[in-house]
Amino acid sequence: RKEVEQDPGPFNVPEGATVAFNCTYSNSASQSFFWYRQDCRKEPKLLMSVYSSGNEDGRFTAQLNRASQYISLLIRDSKLSDSATYLCVVNPLGSGGYNKLIFGAGTRLAVHP
Amino acid sequence: GAGVSQSPRYKVTKRGQDVALRCDPISGHVSLYWYRQALGQGPEFLTYFNYEAQQDKSGLPNDRFSAERPEGSISTLTIQRTEQRDSAMYRCASSHTSESSYNEQFFGPGTRLTVL
């Protein structure tokens, strides 16, 4: 079983739609969680960190469920510019206390007019 | 300001040759990471440096892979006797410190390695 699992998609949605991505992780000791965004042929960039209480940044909302080892990302009012691959990322802090990031394979989102 | 830079951006080599990939982190960043990314996959951790010390090399696939960061700034990932299966995008990332588990890692553009 992979340490971080995501639905690869693609999710094809019209502009203005709300779309949700889910992710599960296997290491229950993991302490920090992120969503990174990767555009085609570009490097990954941090979209947002995911905190236990859940957090929101504009149209983006991230949730964490530690009991189920589940992370989600909700995008409201999708824009064409949201088209990208969204990578679920986990830091298994048990491995020395530094930021060794474990990435999922990513979920592709395509927003169409 | 300048981000993470990597060179070369593309490297084509023949099987059996050695290659050296360079990473220049953001100035002042203490922590430096190497990842490998296959097509359609997320980055896979290879190794990590804190200043010049290699703290974790558990992700290096085998002993043909090595990395160094002698002065705590620029790092080189070396692959000896390359094989076709080594073909991938090699990405470097840096972060200000490793003290907090929420320190952002900034990725470079990567080196696309093709082994013929």
PDB file of C-alpha atoms in Angstrom:
ATOM      1  CA  ARG A   1       0.000   0.000   0.000  1.00  0.00           C
ATOM      2  CA  LYS A   2       1.292   3.458  -0.898  1.00  0.00           C
ATOM      3  CA  GLU A   3       1.964   5.856   1.970  1.00  0.00           C
ATOM      4  CA  VAL A   4      -0.201   8.553   0.392  1.00  0.00           C
ATOM      5  CA  GLU A   5      -3.038   7.636  -1.953  1.00  0.00           C
ATOM      6  CA  GLN A   6      -5.074   9.884  -4.202  1.00  0.00           C
ATOM      7  CA  ASP A   7      -7.606   9.443  -6.956  1.00  0.00           C
ATOM      8  CA  PRO A   8      -5.592  10.261 -10.118  1.00  0.00           C
ATOM      9  CA  GLY A   9      -8.600  11.718 -11.916  1.00  0.00           C
ATOM     10  CA  PRO A  10      -8.810  13.526 -14.230  1.00  0.00           C
ATOM     11  CA  PHE A  11     -11.614  15.629 -12.888  1.00  0.00           C
ATOM     12  CA  ASN A  12     -13.169  17.564 -15.762  1.00  0.00           C
ATOM     13  CA  VAL A  13     -15.398  20.354 -14.456  1.00  0.00           C
ATOM     14  CA  PRO A  14     -16.961  23.510 -15.902  1.00  0.00           C
ATOM     15  CA  GLU A  15     -15.982  26.949 -14.718  1.00  0.00           C
ATOM     16  CA  GLY A  16     -17.785  27.880 -11.548  1.00  0.00           C
ATOM     17  CA  ALA A  17     -18.132  24.310 -10.317  1.00  0.00           C
ATOM     18  CA  THR A  18     -17.162  23.086  -6.876  1.00  0.00           C
ATOM     19  CA  VAL A  19     -14.782  20.148  -6.841  1.00  0.00           C
ATOM     20  CA  ALA A  20     -13.378  18.079  -3.991  1.00  0.00           C
ATOM     21  CA  PHE A  21     -10.249  15.941  -3.837  1.00  0.00           C
ATOM     22  CA  ASN A  22      -9.549  13.309  -1.236  1.00  0.00           C
ATOM     23  CA  CYS A  23      -6.395  11.698   0.007  1.00  0.00           C
ATOM     24  CA  THR A  24      -5.564   9.001   2.552  1.00  0.00           C
ATOM     25  CA  TYR A  25      -2.277   8.383   4.320  1.00  0.00           C
ATOM     26  CA  SER A  26      -1.000   5.248   6.009  1.00  0.00           C
ATOM     27  CA  ASN A  27       1.350   6.549   8.732  1.00  0.00           C
ATOM     28  CA  SER A  28      -0.801   7.407  11.729  1.00  0.00           C
ATOM     29  CA  ALA A  29       2.156   9.223  13.350  1.00  0.00           C
ATOM     30  CA  SER A  30       2.239  11.843  10.568  1.00  0.00           C
ATOM     31  CA  GLN A  31       2.073  15.332  11.957  1.00  0.00           C
ATOM     32  CA  SER A  32       1.885  17.806   9.111  1.00  0.00           C
ATOM     33  CA  PHE A  33       0.004  17.850   5.864  1.00  0.00           C
ATOM     34  CA  PHE A  34      -0.053  19.940   2.711  1.00  0.00           C
ATOM     35  CA  TRP A  35      -1.547  20.387  -0.699  1.00  0.00           C
ATOM     36  CA  TYR A  36       0.908  21.286  -3.440  1.00  0.00           C
ATOM     37  CA  ARG A  37      -0.063  22.341  -6.924  1.00  0.00           C
ATOM     38  CA  GLN A  38       1.905  21.349  -9.999  1.00  0.00           C
ATOM     39  CA  ASP A  39       1.299  22.854 -13.420  1.00  0.00           C
ATOM     40  CA  CYS A  40       2.260  20.896 -16.507  1.00  0.00           C
ATOM     41  CA  ARG A  41       6.055  20.675 -16.842  1.00  0.00           C
ATOM     42  CA  LYS A  42       6.573  22.934 -13.836  1.00  0.00           C
ATOM     43  CA  GLU A  43       7.806  22.417 -10.308  1.00  0.00           C
ATOM     44  CA  PRO A  44       5.406  21.720  -7.422  1.00  0.00           C
ATOM     45  CA  LYS A  45       4.414  24.758  -5.386  1.00  0.00           C
ATOM     46  CA  LEU A  46       2.798  24.909  -1.984  1.00  0.00           C
ATOM     47  CA  LEU A  47      -0.913  25.629  -2.260  1.00  0.00           C
ATOM     48  CA  MET A  48      -1.767  25.410   1.406  1.00  0.00           C
ATOM     49  CA  SER A  49      -0.902  23.662   4.620  1.00  0.00           C
ATOM     50  CA  VAL A  50      -3.597  21.578   6.270  1.00  0.00           C
ATOM     51  CA  TYR A  51      -4.205  22.077   9.958  1.00  0.00           C
ATOM     52  CA  SER A  52      -6.173  19.941  12.373  1.00  0.00           C
ATOM     53  CA  SER A  53      -8.902  22.526  12.707  1.00  0.00           C
ATOM     54  CA  GLY A  54      -9.257  22.860   8.961  1.00  0.00           C
ATOM     55  CA  ASN A  55      -8.359  25.999   7.111  1.00  0.00           C
ATOM     56  CA  GLU A  56      -9.560  28.159   4.283  1.00  0.00           C
ATOM     57  CA  ASP A  57      -7.764  30.383   1.797  1.00  0.00           C
ATOM     58  CA  GLY A  58     -10.135  32.183  -0.503  1.00  0.00           C
ATOM     59  CA  ARG A  59     -11.856  29.610  -2.681  1.00  0.00           C
ATOM     60  CA  PHE A  60      -9.818  26.768  -1.224  1.00  0.00           C
ATOM     61  CA  THR A  61     -10.697  24.806   1.920  1.00  0.00           C
ATOM     62  CA  ALA A  62      -8.591  22.014   3.383  1.00  0.00           C
ATOM     63  CA  GLN A  63      -9.755  19.523   5.990  1.00  0.00           C
ATOM     64  CA  LEU A  64      -7.940  16.892   8.016  1.00  0.00           C
ATOM     65  CA  ASN A  65      -9.487  13.859   9.693  1.00  0.00           C
ATOM     66  CA  ARG A  66      -6.802  12.218  11.818  1.00  0.00           C
ATOM     67  CA  ALA A  67      -9.017   9.369  12.980  1.00  0.00           C
ATOM     68  CA  SER A  68      -9.659   8.299   9.399  1.00  0.00           C
ATOM     69  CA  GLN A  69      -6.223   9.426   8.153  1.00  0.00           C
ATOM     70  CA  TYR A  70      -7.937  11.419   5.471  1.00  0.00           C
ATOM     71  CA  ILE A  71      -7.237  14.831   3.938  1.00  0.00           C
ATOM     72  CA  SER A  72      -9.459  16.783   1.601  1.00  0.00           C
ATOM     73  CA  LEU A  73      -9.266  19.856  -0.607  1.00  0.00           C
ATOM     74  CA  LEU A  74     -12.359  21.728  -1.751  1.00  0.00           C
ATOM     75  CA  ILE A  75     -12.218  24.254  -4.562  1.00  0.00           C
ATOM     76  CA  ARG A  76     -15.214  26.525  -4.982  1.00  0.00           C
ATOM     77  CA  ASP A  77     -16.082  28.570  -8.066  1.00  0.00           C
ATOM     78  CA  SER A  78     -13.455  26.850 -10.227  1.00  0.00           C
ATOM     79  CA  LYS A  79     -11.446  29.010 -12.633  1.00  0.00           C
ATOM     80  CA  LEU A  80      -9.721  27.982 -15.827  1.00  0.00           C
ATOM     81  CA  SER A  81      -6.456  28.824 -14.075  1.00  0.00           C
ATOM     82  CA  ASP A  82      -7.136  26.134 -11.459  1.00  0.00           C
ATOM     83  CA  SER A  83      -6.353  23.461 -14.053  1.00  0.00           C
ATOM     84  CA  ALA A  84      -3.332  21.615 -12.682  1.00  0.00           C
ATOM     85  CA  THR A  85      -2.302  18.523 -10.740  1.00  0.00           C
ATOM     86  CA  TYR A  86      -2.957  18.678  -7.008  1.00  0.00           C
ATOM     87  CA  LEU A  87      -0.508  16.730  -4.865  1.00  0.00           C
ATOM     88  CA  CYS A  88      -1.421  15.533  -1.405  1.00  0.00           C
ATOM     89  CA  VAL A  89       1.673  15.676   0.815  1.00  0.00           C
ATOM     90  CA  VAL A  90       2.416  14.250   4.242  1.00  0.00           C
ATOM     91  CA  ASN A  91       5.354  14.819   6.576  1.00  0.00           C
ATOM     92  CA  PRO A  92       5.928  11.664   8.650  1.00  0.00           C
ATOM     93  CA  LEU A  93       7.511  13.516  11.557  1.00  0.00           C
ATOM     94  CA  GLY A  94       8.499  10.257  13.146  1.00  0.00           C
ATOM     95  CA  SER A  95      11.427  10.106  10.726  1.00  0.00           C
ATOM     96  CA  GLY A  96      13.740  12.526  12.539  1.00  0.00           C
ATOM     97  CA  GLY A  97      11.700  15.643  12.942  1.00  0.00           C
ATOM     98  CA  TYR A  98      12.537  17.254   9.647  1.00  0.00           C
ATOM     99  CA  ASN A  99      10.514  17.916   6.578  1.00  0.00           C
ATOM    100  CA  LYS A 100      10.784  14.664   4.634  1.00  0.00           C
ATOM    101  CA  LEU A 101       7.777  15.035   2.418  1.00  0.00           C
ATOM    102  CA  ILE A 102       5.867  12.061   1.095  1.00  0.00           C
ATOM    103  CA  PHE A 103       3.872  12.930  -2.020  1.00  0.00           C
ATOM    104  CA  GLY A 104       0.837  11.289  -3.473  1.00  0.00           C
ATOM    105  CA  ALA A 105       0.731  10.674  -7.206  1.00  0.00           C
ATOM    106  CA  GLY A 106      -1.518  13.683  -7.699  1.00  0.00           C
ATOM    107  CA  THR A 107      -5.050  14.350  -8.909  1.00  0.00           C
ATOM    108  CA  ARG A 108      -5.461  16.082 -12.251  1.00  0.00           C
ATOM    109  CA  LEU A 109      -8.031  18.828 -12.562  1.00  0.00           C
ATOM    110  CA  ALA A 110      -9.169  20.241 -15.892  1.00  0.00           C
ATOM    111  CA  VAL A 111     -11.543  23.217 -15.768  1.00  0.00           C
ATOM    112  CA  HIS A 112     -13.292  23.967 -19.056  1.00  0.00           C
ATOM    113  CA  PRO A 113     -15.288  27.014 -20.228  1.00  0.00           C
TER     114      PRO A 113
ATOM    115  CA  GLY B   1      14.599  37.197  -5.446  1.00  0.00           C
ATOM    116  CA  ALA B   2      16.166  34.196  -7.073  1.00  0.00           C
ATOM    117  CA  GLY B   3      14.547  30.840  -6.503  1.00  0.00           C
ATOM    118  CA  VAL B   4      16.118  27.407  -6.486  1.00  0.00           C
ATOM    119  CA  SER B   5      18.146  26.807  -9.617  1.00  0.00           C
ATOM    120  CA  GLN B   6      19.275  23.533 -11.112  1.00  0.00           C
ATOM    121  CA  SER B   7      21.656  22.660 -13.898  1.00  0.00           C
ATOM    122  CA  PRO B   8      21.688  21.299 -16.420  1.00  0.00           C
ATOM    123  CA  ARG B   9      17.975  21.535 -17.204  1.00  0.00           C
ATOM    124  CA  TYR B  10      18.272  18.591 -19.591  1.00  0.00           C
ATOM    125  CA  LYS B  11      20.843  15.841 -19.656  1.00  0.00           C
ATOM    126  CA  VAL B  12      21.040  13.026 -22.181  1.00  0.00           C
ATOM    127  CA  THR B  13      23.647  10.404 -21.504  1.00  0.00           C
ATOM    128  CA  LYS B  14      24.534   6.918 -22.563  1.00  0.00           C
ATOM    129  CA  ARG B  15      24.104   3.951 -20.309  1.00  0.00           C
ATOM    130  CA  GLY B  16      27.174   3.406 -18.152  1.00  0.00           C
ATOM    131  CA  GLN B  17      28.213   7.069 -18.009  1.00  0.00           C
ATOM    132  CA  ASP B  18      28.377   9.071 -14.799  1.00  0.00           C
ATOM    133  CA  VAL B  19      26.300  12.241 -14.407  1.00  0.00           C
ATOM    134  CA  ALA B  20      26.413  15.105 -11.920  1.00  0.00           C
ATOM    135  CA  LEU B  21      23.352  17.232 -11.272  1.00  0.00           C
ATOM    136  CA  ARG B  22      23.718  20.562  -9.556  1.00  0.00           C
ATOM    137  CA  CYS B  23      21.358  22.411  -7.221  1.00  0.00           C
ATOM    138  CA  ASP B  24      21.739  26.002  -6.053  1.00  0.00           C
ATOM    139  CA  PRO B  25      19.265  26.615  -3.209  1.00  0.00           C
ATOM    140  CA  ILE B  26      17.692  29.884  -2.190  1.00  0.00           C
ATOM    141  CA  SER B  27      20.299  31.984  -0.431  1.00  0.00           C
ATOM    142  CA  GLY B  28      20.255  31.425   3.307  1.00  0.00           C
ATOM    143  CA  HIS B  29      18.211  28.245   3.193  1.00  0.00           C
ATOM    144  CA  VAL B  30      19.608  25.726   5.613  1.00  0.00           C
ATOM    145  CA  SER B  31      17.819  22.617   4.418  1.00  0.00           C
ATOM    146  CA  LEU B  32      18.191  21.043   0.995  1.00  0.00           C
ATOM    147  CA  TYR B  33      16.334  18.062  -0.391  1.00  0.00           C
ATOM    148  CA  TRP B  34      16.654  15.922  -3.508  1.00  0.00           C
ATOM    149  CA  TYR B  35      13.638  14.216  -5.056  1.00  0.00           C
ATOM    150  CA  ARG B  36      13.049  12.147  -8.164  1.00  0.00           C
ATOM    151  CA  GLN B  37       9.815  12.424 -10.100  1.00  0.00           C
ATOM    152  CA  ALA B  38       8.631   9.913 -12.662  1.00  0.00           C
ATOM    153  CA  LEU B  39       6.005  10.853 -15.224  1.00  0.00           C
ATOM    154  CA  GLY B  40       2.547  10.831 -13.717  1.00  0.00           C
ATOM    155  CA  GLN B  41       3.849  10.452 -10.176  1.00  0.00           C
ATOM    156  CA  GLY B  42       4.580  12.777  -7.309  1.00  0.00           C
ATOM    157  CA  PRO B  43       8.160  13.545  -6.257  1.00  0.00           C
ATOM    158  CA  GLU B  44       9.899  10.733  -4.384  1.00  0.00           C
ATOM    159  CA  PHE B  45      12.315  11.645  -1.576  1.00  0.00           C
ATOM    160  CA  LEU B  46      15.977  10.765  -2.159  1.00  0.00           C
ATOM    161  CA  THR B  47      18.115  12.568   0.413  1.00  0.00           C
ATOM    162  CA  TYR B  48      18.274  15.573   2.741  1.00  0.00           C
ATOM    163  CA  PHE B  49      20.961  17.956   3.993  1.00  0.00           C
ATOM    164  CA  ASN B  50      20.958  20.254   6.962  1.00  0.00           C
ATOM    165  CA  TYR B  51      23.764  22.718   6.255  1.00  0.00           C
ATOM    166  CA  GLU B  52      26.551  20.474   4.923  1.00  0.00           C
ATOM    167  CA  ALA B  53      25.496  17.383   6.861  1.00  0.00           C
ATOM    168  CA  GLN B  54      23.630  14.677   5.000  1.00  0.00           C
ATOM    169  CA  GLN B  55      20.973  13.787   7.561  1.00  0.00           C
ATOM    170  CA  ASP B  56      19.059  11.169   5.635  1.00  0.00           C
ATOM    171  CA  LYS B  57      19.920   9.230   2.506  1.00  0.00           C
ATOM    172  CA  SER B  58      17.341   6.523   2.945  1.00  0.00           C
ATOM    173  CA  GLY B  59      15.662   7.326  -0.365  1.00  0.00           C
ATOM    174  CA  LEU B  60      18.733   6.834  -2.547  1.00  0.00           C
ATOM    175  CA  PRO B  61      17.895   3.765  -4.674  1.00  0.00           C
ATOM    176  CA  ASN B  62      21.319   2.112  -4.518  1.00  0.00           C
ATOM    177  CA  ASP B  63      25.004   2.844  -4.073  1.00  0.00           C
ATOM    178  CA  ARG B  64      25.330   4.293  -7.558  1.00  0.00           C
ATOM    179  CA  PHE B  65      23.601   7.390  -6.210  1.00  0.00           C
ATOM    180  CA  SER B  66      25.395   9.846  -3.956  1.00  0.00           C
ATOM    181  CA  ALA B  67      25.029  13.472  -2.974  1.00  0.00           C
ATOM    182  CA  GLU B  68      27.124  16.111  -1.315  1.00  0.00           C
ATOM    183  CA  ARG B  69      26.829  19.667  -0.086  1.00  0.00           C
ATOM    184  CA  PRO B  70      30.379  20.436   1.058  1.00  0.00           C
ATOM    185  CA  GLU B  71      29.943  24.095   1.990  1.00  0.00           C
ATOM    186  CA  GLY B  72      26.346  24.010   3.045  1.00  0.00           C
ATOM    187  CA  SER B  73      25.094  25.762  -0.066  1.00  0.00           C
ATOM    188  CA  ILE B  74      25.330  24.202  -3.549  1.00  0.00           C
ATOM    189  CA  SER B  75      24.650  20.490  -3.741  1.00  0.00           C
ATOM    190  CA  THR B  76      25.542  17.867  -6.313  1.00  0.00           C
ATOM    191  CA  LEU B  77      23.697  14.621  -6.930  1.00  0.00           C
ATOM    192  CA  THR B  78      25.904  12.105  -8.714  1.00  0.00           C
ATOM    193  CA  ILE B  79      24.732   8.979 -10.468  1.00  0.00           C
ATOM    194  CA  GLN B  80      27.454   6.542 -11.452  1.00  0.00           C
ATOM    195  CA  ARG B  81      27.184   3.975 -14.234  1.00  0.00           C
ATOM    196  CA  THR B  82      23.771   5.245 -15.277  1.00  0.00           C
ATOM    197  CA  GLU B  83      21.056   2.821 -16.308  1.00  0.00           C
ATOM    198  CA  GLN B  84      17.932   3.401 -18.387  1.00  0.00           C
ATOM    199  CA  ARG B  85      15.758   3.071 -15.290  1.00  0.00           C
ATOM    200  CA  ASP B  86      17.494   6.177 -13.870  1.00  0.00           C
ATOM    201  CA  SER B  87      15.693   8.320 -16.474  1.00  0.00           C
ATOM    202  CA  ALA B  88      13.449  10.766 -14.621  1.00  0.00           C
ATOM    203  CA  MET B  89      13.081  14.368 -13.515  1.00  0.00           C
ATOM    204  CA  TYR B  90      15.410  15.097 -10.614  1.00  0.00           C
ATOM    205  CA  ARG B  91      14.203  17.936  -8.421  1.00  0.00           C
ATOM    206  CA  CYS B  92      15.915  19.860  -5.688  1.00  0.00           C
ATOM    207  CA  ALA B  93      14.105  21.778  -2.969  1.00  0.00           C
ATOM    208  CA  SER B  94      15.226  24.025  -0.161  1.00  0.00           C
ATOM    209  CA  SER B  95      13.666  25.413   2.988  1.00  0.00           C
ATOM    210  CA  HIS B  96      14.690  28.088   5.451  1.00  0.00           C
ATOM    211  CA  THR B  97      15.105  25.600   8.288  1.00  0.00           C
ATOM    212  CA  SER B  98      13.848  22.206   9.287  1.00  0.00           C
ATOM    213  CA  GLU B  99      12.831  23.298  12.782  1.00  0.00           C
ATOM    214  CA  SER B 100       9.148  23.491  12.035  1.00  0.00           C
ATOM    215  CA  SER B 101       7.245  20.730  10.358  1.00  0.00           C
ATOM    216  CA  TYR B 102       5.363  23.354   8.387  1.00  0.00           C
ATOM    217  CA  ASN B 103       8.358  25.014   6.741  1.00  0.00           C
ATOM    218  CA  GLU B 104       7.631  25.435   3.053  1.00  0.00           C
ATOM    219  CA  GLN B 105       9.890  23.644   0.625  1.00  0.00           C
ATOM    220  CA  PHE B 106      10.654  25.583  -2.559  1.00  0.00           C
ATOM    221  CA  PHE B 107      11.347  23.437  -5.581  1.00  0.00           C
ATOM    222  CA  GLY B 108      13.685  24.073  -8.465  1.00  0.00           C
ATOM    223  CA  PRO B 109      12.776  23.552 -12.128  1.00  0.00           C
ATOM    224  CA  GLY B 110      14.426  20.134 -12.162  1.00  0.00           C
ATOM    225  CA  THR B 111      16.904  18.323 -14.370  1.00  0.00           C
ATOM    226  CA  ARG B 112      15.357  15.988 -16.926  1.00  0.00           C
ATOM    227  CA  LEU B 113      17.731  13.028 -17.198  1.00  0.00           C
ATOM    228  CA  THR B 114      17.461  10.658 -20.133  1.00  0.00           C
ATOM    229  CA  VAL B 115      19.668   7.584 -20.230  1.00  0.00           C
ATOM    230  CA  LEU B 116      19.890   5.974 -23.653  1.00  0.00           C
TER     231      LEU B 116
END
